[in-house]
Amino acid sequence: TIDSAVKEKIQKYLSGLGCNPSGPTKKLSCISIKNSGRVATCPSGMIVTGCACGYGCGSWNVEGQNTCHCQCSVIDWTTARCCHLE
Amino acid sequence: TIDSAVKEKIQKYLSGLGCNPSGPTKKLSCISIKNSGRVATCPSGMIVTGCACGYGCGSWNVEGQNTCHCQCSVIDWTTARCCHLE
Amino acid sequence: TIDSAVKEKIQKYLSGLGCNPSGPTKKLSCISIKNSGRVATCPSGMIVTGCACGYGCGSWNVEGQNTCHCQCSVIDWTTARCCHLE
């Protein structure tokens, strides 16, 4: 039928466009993960955008995309700020 | 007409795909909001990715997704780093 | 032909929708750029979401979207956390 021919055409064309069947991503979403000690790790699928440390410490680094590591000599807690698109 | 039949077909098919009429999101965009005192709040629709504090303090937490709270005993300013997709 | 007429129709309709031919954006991606001194700059196309500073310092600001500037009087290194969509 003409209907099925048109539908097939649309499907082919859209798949050539790389169009995402589940729809485009909408929003930046973030959570904080707080841990005792000097490391805090984001859940799988989220990525560190910043870290906070106990004892007023502002020296930190990110290990492997999703773990915050606070560097000062004395640290009692570490928080990872973790974001992804949803 | 054949034209209107095809257009209707496309509209039905695309809406079934969850295709976003305003187009896909393109870019991560961030601003800094600086306040005197120990809190700074992002504009509605933006989310905190990190915070900076006066007096060299690196201990902070995020309250309710869009407010930075600096925790050291003496704080003169707080900056929220606020991001969203646009 | 009917095929080329349908294809043209689809192209017109999609372009009216603002549909992105390269497909929707998928993932938040971040890297860390560490520098000696008190500034660190993200690569072009990335934006600062947070900064870390040497000597435990948590006082920083972002200059012009992609540079971290650590503010404490003594600073030996600065790290910019740089993100974009890919």
XYZ file of N, CA and C in Angstrom:
774
model
N 0.837 -1.205 0.000
C 0.000 0.000 0.000
C 0.875 1.260 0.000
N 0.240 2.360 -0.313
C 0.974 3.621 -0.295
C 1.423 3.950 1.140
N 0.529 3.649 2.111
C 0.855 3.906 3.525
C 2.119 3.182 3.983
N 2.216 1.907 3.702
C 3.386 1.160 4.168
C 4.642 1.598 3.420
N 4.476 1.994 2.161
C 5.634 2.474 1.398
C 6.164 3.769 2.019
N 5.258 4.650 2.404
C 5.661 5.925 2.997
C 6.312 5.692 4.356
N 5.720 4.818 5.139
C 6.284 4.546 6.467
C 7.704 3.988 6.367
N 7.883 3.060 5.425
C 9.208 2.472 5.217
C 10.211 3.551 4.806
N 9.764 4.436 3.936
C 10.596 5.548 3.472
C 11.037 6.428 4.657
N 10.083 6.736 5.511
C 10.383 7.582 6.668
C 11.376 6.888 7.592
N 11.134 5.613 7.850
C 12.033 4.872 8.734
C 13.456 4.848 8.198
N 13.575 4.597 6.873
C 14.899 4.579 6.248
C 15.575 5.937 6.375
N 14.802 6.971 6.073
C 15.375 8.320 6.069
C 15.815 8.723 7.472
N 14.970 8.440 8.456
C 15.306 8.814 9.836
C 16.513 8.043 10.339
N 16.592 6.767 9.988
C 17.730 5.992 10.472
C 19.013 6.498 9.815
N 18.919 6.989 8.595
C 20.077 7.621 7.947
C 20.499 8.907 8.653
N 19.539 9.569 9.283
C 19.827 10.809 10.017
C 20.454 10.548 11.374
N 20.506 9.303 11.802
C 20.983 9.008 13.142
C 19.992 9.449 14.198
N 18.724 9.508 13.841
C 17.703 9.977 14.770
C 17.511 8.952 15.885
N 17.432 9.447 17.141
C 17.370 8.579 18.304
C 15.923 8.201 18.635
N 15.571 6.939 18.494
C 14.196 6.510 18.729
C 13.697 6.804 20.136
N 14.598 6.875 21.113
C 14.128 7.125 22.474
C 14.028 8.623 22.754
N 14.302 9.439 21.774
C 14.142 10.877 21.931
C 15.407 11.539 22.451
N 15.528 12.844 22.245
C 16.743 13.553 22.624
C 16.860 13.715 24.137
N 18.114 13.854 24.602
C 18.392 14.062 26.017
C 17.904 15.429 26.452
N 17.418 15.493 27.666
C 16.723 16.692 28.099
C 17.386 17.545 29.168
N 18.011 16.925 30.167
C 18.319 17.698 31.361
C 19.611 17.243 32.006
N 20.354 18.206 32.606
C 21.518 17.874 33.416
C 21.022 17.565 34.820
N 21.448 16.437 35.343
C 21.003 16.020 36.663
C 22.222 15.676 37.520
N 22.270 16.140 38.770
C 23.433 15.929 39.640
C 23.005 15.495 41.034
N 23.849 14.691 41.661
C 23.654 14.308 43.061
C 24.986 14.432 43.799
N 24.941 14.450 45.127
C 26.160 14.465 45.941
C 26.309 13.121 46.646
N 27.524 12.567 46.602
C 27.821 11.321 47.310
C 28.861 11.630 48.377
N 28.483 11.507 49.641
C 29.379 11.818 50.753
C 29.829 10.549 51.454
N 31.108 10.517 51.774
C 31.728 9.346 52.377
C 32.628 9.777 53.525
N 32.790 8.964 54.528
C 33.867 9.223 55.481
C 35.179 8.807 54.791
N 36.263 9.436 55.208
C 37.547 9.142 54.583
C 37.837 10.088 53.439
N 38.869 9.793 52.654
C 39.353 10.740 51.642
C 38.941 10.427 50.220
N 38.073 9.452 50.018
C 37.556 9.207 48.665
C 36.034 9.079 48.680
N 35.412 9.482 47.573
C 33.975 9.283 47.382
C 33.774 9.016 45.898
N 32.934 8.039 45.589
C 32.791 7.567 44.206
C 31.368 7.753 43.702
N 31.252 8.283 42.493
C 29.946 8.455 41.864
C 29.391 7.101 41.412
N 28.053 6.978 41.368
C 27.442 5.765 40.819
C 27.852 5.605 39.351
N 27.884 4.388 38.899
C 28.201 4.092 37.504
C 27.278 4.890 36.571
N 27.855 5.488 35.529
C 27.075 6.279 34.583
C 27.070 7.759 34.911
N 27.581 8.132 36.104
C 27.684 9.545 36.435
C 29.167 9.922 36.451
N 29.438 11.233 36.360
C 30.814 11.696 36.266
C 31.018 12.846 37.252
N 32.220 12.938 37.827
C 32.540 13.984 38.811
C 32.649 15.346 38.123
N 31.934 16.341 38.668
C 32.117 17.715 38.187
C 32.841 18.574 39.225
N 32.913 18.116 40.471
C 33.630 18.840 41.524
C 33.643 18.012 42.792
N 34.534 18.373 43.737
C 34.647 17.633 44.988
C 34.697 18.607 46.159
N 34.235 18.163 47.327
C 34.372 18.931 48.564
C 35.039 18.028 49.591
N 35.796 18.649 50.511
C 36.575 17.871 51.473
C 36.376 18.428 52.881
N 36.499 17.550 53.877
C 36.434 17.987 55.263
C 37.658 18.814 55.645
N 37.648 19.387 56.851
C 38.745 20.212 57.374
C 39.070 21.394 56.464
N 38.058 21.866 55.710
C 38.243 23.071 54.895
C 39.127 22.876 53.687
N 39.484 21.639 53.382
C 40.477 21.374 52.318
C 39.910 21.561 50.913
N 40.627 22.284 50.063
C 40.207 22.500 48.679
C 41.132 21.849 47.663
N 42.008 20.965 48.142
C 42.945 20.268 47.229
C 42.430 18.864 46.964
N 41.996 18.632 45.724
C 41.465 17.318 45.372
C 41.804 16.989 43.929
N 41.668 15.692 43.630
C 41.794 15.279 42.224
C 40.748 14.210 41.943
N 40.508 14.002 40.650
C 39.535 12.995 40.230
C 40.301 11.783 39.715
N 39.974 10.630 40.272
C 40.625 9.390 39.830
C 39.656 8.632 38.931
N 40.068 8.408 37.701
C 39.290 7.567 36.784
C 37.880 8.027 36.519
N 37.647 9.324 36.323
C 36.344 9.893 35.959
C 35.312 9.942 37.068
N 35.275 8.966 37.984
C 34.141 9.036 38.906
C 34.468 8.932 40.396
N 35.743 9.151 40.755
C 36.095 9.148 42.173
C 36.803 10.436 42.585
N 36.316 11.075 43.657
C 36.987 12.233 44.249
C 37.989 11.767 45.297
N 39.161 12.374 45.278
C 40.209 12.070 46.237
C 40.682 13.377 46.863
N 40.470 13.517 48.171
C 40.911 14.731 48.874
C 42.344 14.544 49.360
N 43.172 15.571 49.168
C 44.618 15.401 49.313
C 45.230 15.910 50.612
N 44.516 16.721 51.388
C 45.152 17.292 52.584
C 45.492 16.182 53.579
N 46.436 16.481 54.496
C 46.955 15.404 55.351
C 45.879 14.849 56.286
N 45.019 15.730 56.797
C 43.923 15.229 57.621
C 42.592 15.481 56.907
N 41.836 14.428 56.675
C 40.531 14.517 55.989
C 39.561 13.585 56.704
N 38.396 14.088 57.088
C 37.414 13.196 57.728
C 36.270 12.807 56.792
N 35.971 13.668 55.797
C 34.922 13.297 54.842
C 35.245 13.844 53.448
N 34.639 13.204 52.459
C 34.803 13.616 51.056
C 33.430 13.536 50.398
N 33.128 14.558 49.607
C 31.879 14.517 48.843
C 32.192 14.660 47.357
N 31.619 13.782 46.554
C 31.713 13.898 45.094
C 30.423 14.505 44.572
N 30.546 15.504 43.704
C 29.373 16.026 43.000
C 29.330 15.290 41.659
N 28.252 14.561 41.432
C 28.157 13.591 40.334
C 27.019 13.984 39.395
N 27.300 14.067 38.109
C 26.280 14.513 37.154
C 26.173 13.572 35.964
N 25.021 13.606 35.326
C 24.831 12.951 34.037
C 23.639 13.604 33.338
N 23.384 13.162 32.130
C 22.211 13.659 31.405
C 21.078 12.670 31.579
N 19.873 13.191 31.744
C 18.735 12.264 31.796
C 17.514 12.896 31.151
N -5.133 15.022 -0.659
C -4.019 14.937 -1.617
C -2.964 13.961 -1.097
N -2.085 13.571 -1.985
C -0.981 12.703 -1.576
C -0.061 13.437 -0.595
N 0.130 14.739 -0.841
C 0.993 15.538 0.039
C 0.513 15.551 1.484
N -0.757 15.822 1.661
C -1.250 15.907 3.039
C -1.267 14.532 3.705
N -1.487 13.485 2.911
C -1.457 12.129 3.456
C -0.051 11.799 3.957
N 0.949 12.172 3.182
C 2.337 11.893 3.548
C 2.733 12.702 4.792
N 2.350 13.968 4.813
C 2.688 14.807 5.957
C 2.088 14.257 7.255
N 0.824 13.848 7.156
C 0.163 13.283 8.331
C 0.874 12.014 8.799
N 1.283 11.201 7.844
C 2.024 9.961 8.138
C 3.319 10.272 8.886
N 4.039 11.268 8.400
C 5.314 11.652 9.021
C 5.086 12.152 10.447
N 4.072 12.997 10.599
C 3.795 13.538 11.929
C 3.451 12.438 12.924
N 2.614 11.487 12.488
C 2.255 10.358 13.352
C 3.484 9.545 13.727
N 4.296 9.260 12.734
C 5.457 8.414 12.966
C 6.443 9.094 13.909
N 6.707 10.379 13.664
C 7.663 11.111 14.501
C 7.167 11.218 15.932
N 5.876 11.457 16.105
C 5.370 11.598 17.463
C 5.470 10.256 18.193
N 5.323 9.160 17.478
C 5.541 7.838 18.066
C 6.988 7.621 18.489
N 7.920 8.298 17.819
C 9.345 8.192 18.142
C 9.721 9.026 19.357
N 8.818 9.865 19.834
C 9.156 10.781 20.923
C 10.085 11.876 20.439
N 10.021 12.210 19.165
C 10.913 13.216 18.596
C 10.547 14.598 19.146
N 11.572 15.362 19.530
C 11.372 16.653 20.188
C 11.224 17.774 19.161
N 10.034 18.377 19.069
C 9.780 19.401 18.060
C 10.716 20.600 18.166
N 11.242 20.876 19.367
C 12.124 22.040 19.484
C 13.569 21.677 19.170
N 13.822 20.446 18.819
C 15.155 20.034 18.421
C 15.984 19.576 19.600
N 17.060 18.823 19.349
C 17.864 18.264 20.418
C 18.681 19.344 21.135
N 19.018 19.044 22.397
C 19.845 19.932 23.193
C 21.276 19.922 22.675
N 21.901 21.063 22.748
C 23.184 21.220 22.071
C 24.418 21.387 22.943
N 24.309 22.141 24.041
C 25.540 22.608 24.682
C 25.390 22.677 26.191
N 26.503 22.391 26.906
C 26.543 22.601 28.347
C 26.901 24.056 28.591
N 26.121 24.722 29.408
C 26.354 26.129 29.677
C 26.395 26.357 31.188
N 27.374 27.131 31.668
C 27.549 27.341 33.111
C 27.788 28.815 33.428
N 27.334 29.229 34.598
C 27.627 30.562 35.109
C 28.025 30.450 36.579
N 28.647 31.526 37.115
C 28.993 31.580 38.533
C 28.101 32.607 39.222
N 27.555 32.215 40.371
C 26.744 33.129 41.185
C 27.469 33.358 42.509
N 27.950 34.577 42.743
C 28.705 34.894 43.964
C 27.865 35.750 44.907
N 27.936 35.388 46.169
C 27.148 36.059 47.203
C 28.026 36.347 48.410
N 27.735 37.391 49.150
C 28.358 37.517 50.459
C 27.646 36.537 51.399
N 28.359 36.092 52.413
C 27.789 35.108 53.330
C 28.114 33.694 52.911
N 27.462 32.723 53.544
C 27.854 31.326 53.342
C 26.932 30.537 52.422
N 25.999 31.183 51.746
C 25.195 30.469 50.751
C 25.127 31.251 49.444
N 25.008 30.506 48.339
C 24.797 31.114 47.017
C 23.891 30.163 46.246
N 22.904 30.717 45.571
C 21.875 29.894 44.935
C 21.851 30.102 43.429
N 21.786 28.988 42.695
C 21.693 29.044 41.232
C 20.294 29.506 40.815
N 20.208 30.147 39.648
C 18.892 30.497 39.105
C 18.073 29.225 38.862
N 16.784 29.346 38.923
C 15.892 28.226 38.655
C 16.200 27.602 37.283
N 16.248 26.297 37.228
C 16.552 25.600 35.980
C 18.017 25.242 35.834
N 18.873 25.791 36.710
C 20.286 25.418 36.700
C 20.583 24.585 37.947
N 21.716 23.853 37.881
C 22.055 22.935 38.961
C 23.517 23.152 39.357
N 23.832 22.987 40.642
C 25.204 23.179 41.143
C 26.107 22.040 40.682
N 27.256 22.393 40.091
C 28.270 21.374 39.788
C 29.476 21.488 40.706
N 29.630 22.627 41.404
C 30.726 22.817 42.343
C 30.545 24.141 43.067
N 31.277 24.315 44.190
C 31.166 25.548 44.978
C 32.569 26.033 45.355
N 32.702 27.348 45.522
C 33.938 27.938 46.034
C 33.573 28.796 47.240
N 34.512 28.915 48.183
C 34.226 29.617 49.434
C 35.353 30.589 49.763
N 35.022 31.650 50.473
C 36.034 32.583 50.942
C 36.905 31.966 52.031
N 37.961 32.664 52.425
C 38.907 32.225 53.463
C 39.551 30.890 53.124
N 39.662 30.579 51.828
C 40.363 29.375 51.397
C 39.626 28.078 51.676
N 38.381 28.178 52.103
C 37.645 26.989 52.567
C 37.181 26.085 51.415
N 37.431 24.784 51.548
C 37.011 23.821 50.529
C 35.942 22.859 51.024
N 35.354 23.171 52.177
C 34.296 22.303 52.745
C 32.929 22.900 52.447
N 32.193 22.226 51.577
C 30.871 22.738 51.215
C 29.918 21.574 50.946
N 28.635 21.920 50.945
C 27.633 20.938 50.524
C 26.585 21.647 49.681
N 25.820 20.840 48.950
C 24.765 21.382 48.103
C 23.428 21.119 48.780
N 22.660 22.171 48.961
C 21.341 22.021 49.577
C 20.277 22.082 48.480
N 19.519 21.013 48.354
C 18.375 21.001 47.441
C 18.705 21.270 45.984
N 19.768 20.708 45.471
C 20.144 20.804 44.051
C 20.717 22.146 43.610
N 20.265 23.270 44.164
C 20.774 24.500 43.546
C 21.325 25.562 44.498
N 21.663 25.143 45.743
C 22.279 26.100 46.666
C 23.597 25.556 47.225
N 24.664 26.382 47.122
C 25.951 26.054 47.733
C 25.972 26.578 49.164
N 26.467 25.762 50.079
C 26.600 26.150 51.477
C 28.035 25.885 51.930
N 28.760 26.942 52.274
C 30.144 26.794 52.737
C 30.147 26.570 54.244
N 30.970 25.617 54.688
C 30.837 25.121 56.057
C 31.858 25.637 57.062
N 32.949 26.244 56.616
C 33.978 26.648 57.586
C 33.425 27.719 58.523
N 34.071 27.858 59.700
C 33.470 28.718 60.741
C 33.422 30.177 60.307
N 34.460 30.638 59.597
C 34.420 32.007 59.095
C 34.362 31.980 57.565
N 33.343 32.591 56.993
C 33.140 32.633 55.535
C 32.653 34.032 55.162
N 33.323 34.663 54.210
C 32.844 35.988 53.785
C 32.107 35.958 52.443
N 32.422 34.978 51.588
C 31.696 34.873 50.320
C 31.554 33.412 49.897
N 30.551 33.180 49.063
C 30.284 31.846 48.517
C 29.958 32.009 47.038
N 30.536 31.123 46.221
C 30.191 31.128 44.800
C 29.644 29.756 44.404
N 28.512 29.771 43.722
C 27.956 28.533 43.154
C 28.304 28.493 41.674
N 28.802 27.344 41.216
C 28.982 27.128 39.784
C 27.732 26.397 39.303
N 26.992 27.039 38.399
C 25.637 26.617 38.022
C 25.599 26.268 36.533
N 25.092 25.087 36.208
C 25.097 24.642 34.810
C 23.715 24.141 34.386
N 23.500 24.176 33.077
C 22.332 23.529 32.473
C 22.627 23.294 30.999
N 21.702 22.629 30.330
C 21.855 22.423 28.891
C 21.070 23.503 28.167
N 21.641 24.000 27.091
C 20.863 24.966 26.300
C 21.168 24.803 24.824
N 9.134 10.768 -9.218
C 8.585 9.511 -8.687
C 7.911 9.759 -7.342
N 7.128 8.789 -6.908
C 6.497 8.910 -5.598
C 7.559 8.895 -4.509
N 8.601 8.089 -4.698
C 9.675 8.001 -3.714
C 10.381 9.338 -3.465
N 10.751 9.986 -4.543
C 11.472 11.243 -4.367
C 10.557 12.327 -3.797
N 9.267 12.251 -4.131
C 8.313 13.216 -3.588
C 8.190 13.035 -2.073
N 8.125 11.780 -1.650
C 8.001 11.484 -0.222
C 9.268 11.905 0.522
N 10.407 11.604 -0.058
C 11.669 11.960 0.589
C 11.792 13.475 0.767
N 11.434 14.200 -0.273
C 11.487 15.661 -0.217
C 10.560 16.187 0.879
N 9.376 15.582 0.961
C 8.388 15.956 1.978
C 8.976 15.752 3.389
N 9.594 14.599 3.581
C 10.174 14.281 4.886
C 11.272 15.276 5.239
N 12.124 15.568 4.266
C 13.222 16.493 4.514
C 12.708 17.877 4.905
N 11.690 18.336 4.174
C 11.104 19.642 4.483
C 10.511 19.644 5.883
N 9.763 18.585 6.194
C 9.073 18.534 7.469
C 10.084 18.487 8.626
N 11.104 17.652 8.479
C 12.111 17.518 9.528
C 12.876 18.817 9.728
N 13.212 19.490 8.647
C 13.976 20.718 8.791
C 13.112 21.779 9.482
N 11.796 21.738 9.257
C 10.891 22.628 9.985
C 10.856 22.326 11.476
N 11.099 21.066 11.834
C 11.114 20.646 13.239
C 12.399 21.038 13.948
N 13.397 21.507 13.206
C 14.693 21.784 13.811
C 15.434 20.508 14.157
N 15.131 19.426 13.469
C 15.748 18.137 13.760
C 17.234 18.175 13.387
N 18.074 17.625 14.281
C 19.524 17.705 14.097
C 20.038 16.532 13.267
N 20.534 16.782 12.060
C 20.983 15.701 11.190
C 22.092 14.849 11.793
N 22.874 15.400 12.712
C 23.963 14.605 13.278
C 23.494 13.796 14.483
N 22.217 13.888 14.812
C 21.672 13.087 15.891
C 21.787 13.787 17.230
N 20.993 13.354 18.211
C 20.971 14.022 19.501
C 22.244 13.757 20.308
N 22.553 14.700 21.209
C 23.703 14.568 22.088
C 23.450 13.478 23.120
N 24.514 12.791 23.481
C 24.345 11.588 24.279
C 24.870 11.616 25.704
N 26.040 12.217 25.948
C 26.725 11.949 27.206
C 27.476 13.166 27.708
N 27.522 13.321 29.039
C 28.353 14.332 29.661
C 29.751 13.750 29.811
N 30.740 14.501 29.352
C 32.108 14.019 29.390
C 32.987 15.093 30.045
N 33.873 14.686 30.962
C 34.701 15.652 31.696
C 36.154 15.189 31.763
N 37.063 16.151 31.806
C 38.480 15.865 32.028
C 39.026 16.871 33.044
N 40.199 16.560 33.614
C 40.886 17.478 34.523
C 42.130 18.022 33.850
N 42.304 19.344 33.948
C 43.521 19.981 33.414
C 44.285 20.584 34.583
N 45.472 20.059 34.853
C 46.289 20.525 35.988
C 47.503 21.306 35.503
N 47.741 22.401 36.192
C 48.821 23.314 35.815
C 49.593 23.720 37.057
N 50.886 24.009 36.913
C 51.556 24.685 38.014
C 51.115 26.150 37.967
N 51.146 26.796 39.134
C 50.689 28.182 39.206
C 49.231 28.270 39.582
N 48.655 29.481 39.462
C 47.307 29.705 39.981
C 46.202 29.745 38.928
N 46.507 29.399 37.702
C 45.451 29.287 36.691
C 45.565 27.973 35.916
N 44.419 27.467 35.470
C 44.373 26.286 34.595
C 43.208 26.504 33.646
N 43.425 26.208 32.376
C 42.430 26.538 31.355
C 41.940 25.285 30.637
N 40.625 25.198 30.475
C 40.022 24.086 29.746
C 40.281 24.236 28.251
N 40.333 23.091 27.532
C 40.443 23.150 26.077
C 39.218 23.865 25.497
N 39.385 24.454 24.369
C 38.289 25.132 23.680
C 37.111 24.163 23.471
N 35.909 24.630 23.749
C 34.724 23.799 23.600
C 34.295 23.131 24.900
N 35.180 23.210 25.929
C 34.798 22.667 27.232
C 34.586 23.831 28.204
N 33.870 23.558 29.307
C 33.536 24.612 30.254
C 33.859 24.135 31.669
N 34.295 25.078 32.528
C 34.657 24.739 33.908
C 33.403 24.411 34.727
N 33.425 23.259 35.427
C 32.343 22.959 36.376
C 32.823 23.069 37.821
N 34.157 23.071 38.038
C 34.718 23.211 39.373
C 36.229 23.330 39.275
N 36.863 23.787 40.363
C 38.325 23.959 40.378
C 38.881 23.387 41.678
N 40.140 22.921 41.626
C 40.858 22.499 42.824
C 42.173 23.263 42.867
N 42.673 23.505 44.091
C 43.867 24.332 44.245
C 44.849 23.662 45.194
N 46.133 23.940 45.005
C 47.157 23.457 45.915
C 47.060 24.139 47.274
N 47.846 23.660 48.233
C 47.889 24.204 49.597
C 46.515 24.184 50.272
N 45.659 23.236 49.852
C 44.367 23.068 50.526
C 43.360 24.163 50.248
N 43.677 25.046 49.318
C 42.846 26.246 49.093
C 41.532 25.933 48.369
N 40.416 26.439 48.908
C 39.105 26.236 48.277
C 38.498 27.521 47.739
N 39.307 28.569 47.651
C 38.816 29.863 47.130
C 39.264 30.043 45.691
N 38.297 29.994 44.782
C 38.623 30.110 43.358
C 37.502 30.818 42.627
N 37.838 31.278 41.435
C 36.792 31.823 40.562
C 37.070 31.373 39.137
N 36.047 31.493 38.308
C 36.181 31.113 36.900
C 36.286 32.388 36.074
N 37.330 32.455 35.269
C 37.508 33.620 34.400
C 37.099 33.249 32.982
N 36.108 33.941 32.465
C 35.708 33.765 31.064
C 35.306 32.355 30.681
N 34.529 31.684 31.486
C 33.965 30.356 31.191
C 34.940 29.192 31.252
N 36.213 29.380 30.857
C 37.030 28.162 30.814
C 38.384 28.229 31.521
N 38.559 29.188 32.419
C 39.809 29.243 33.189
C 39.533 29.275 34.693
N 40.198 28.365 35.421
C 40.149 28.380 36.889
C 41.257 29.265 37.426
N 40.930 30.075 38.426
C 41.898 30.955 39.065
C 41.819 30.734 40.578
N 42.910 30.228 41.162
C 42.947 29.994 42.608
C 43.412 31.259 43.317
N 42.734 31.618 44.424
C 42.901 32.951 44.992
C 43.787 33.046 46.233
N 44.109 31.931 46.876
C 44.887 32.032 48.121
C 46.287 32.588 47.828
N 46.917 33.149 48.884
C 48.169 33.887 48.649
C 49.283 32.975 48.139
N 49.331 31.755 48.664
C 50.328 30.814 48.139
C 49.609 29.664 47.431
N 49.944 29.459 46.167
C 49.325 28.386 45.354
C 50.422 27.765 44.496
N 50.541 26.441 44.541
C 51.553 25.794 43.681
C 50.935 25.111 42.457
N 49.672 24.700 42.553
C 49.027 24.084 41.389
C 47.540 24.415 41.361
N 46.999 24.327 40.166
C 45.566 24.562 39.948
C 45.050 23.495 38.984
N 43.883 22.942 39.299
C 43.253 21.993 38.378
C 41.865 22.501 37.983
N 41.597 22.519 36.691
C 40.255 22.833 36.194
C 39.545 21.523 35.866
N 38.305 21.398 36.326
C 37.465 20.277 35.912
C 36.637 20.783 34.739
N 36.813 20.163 33.573
C 36.306 20.696 32.299
C 35.327 19.695 31.690
N 34.144 20.154 31.326
C 33.116 19.242 30.807
C 32.526 19.761 29.497
N 31.973 18.838 28.735
C 31.149 19.179 27.579
C 30.265 17.980 27.238
N 29.387 18.166 26.264
C 28.557 17.057 25.801
C 29.218 16.423 24.592
N 29.162 15.112 24.524
C 29.680 14.481 23.304
C 28.839 13.262 22.948
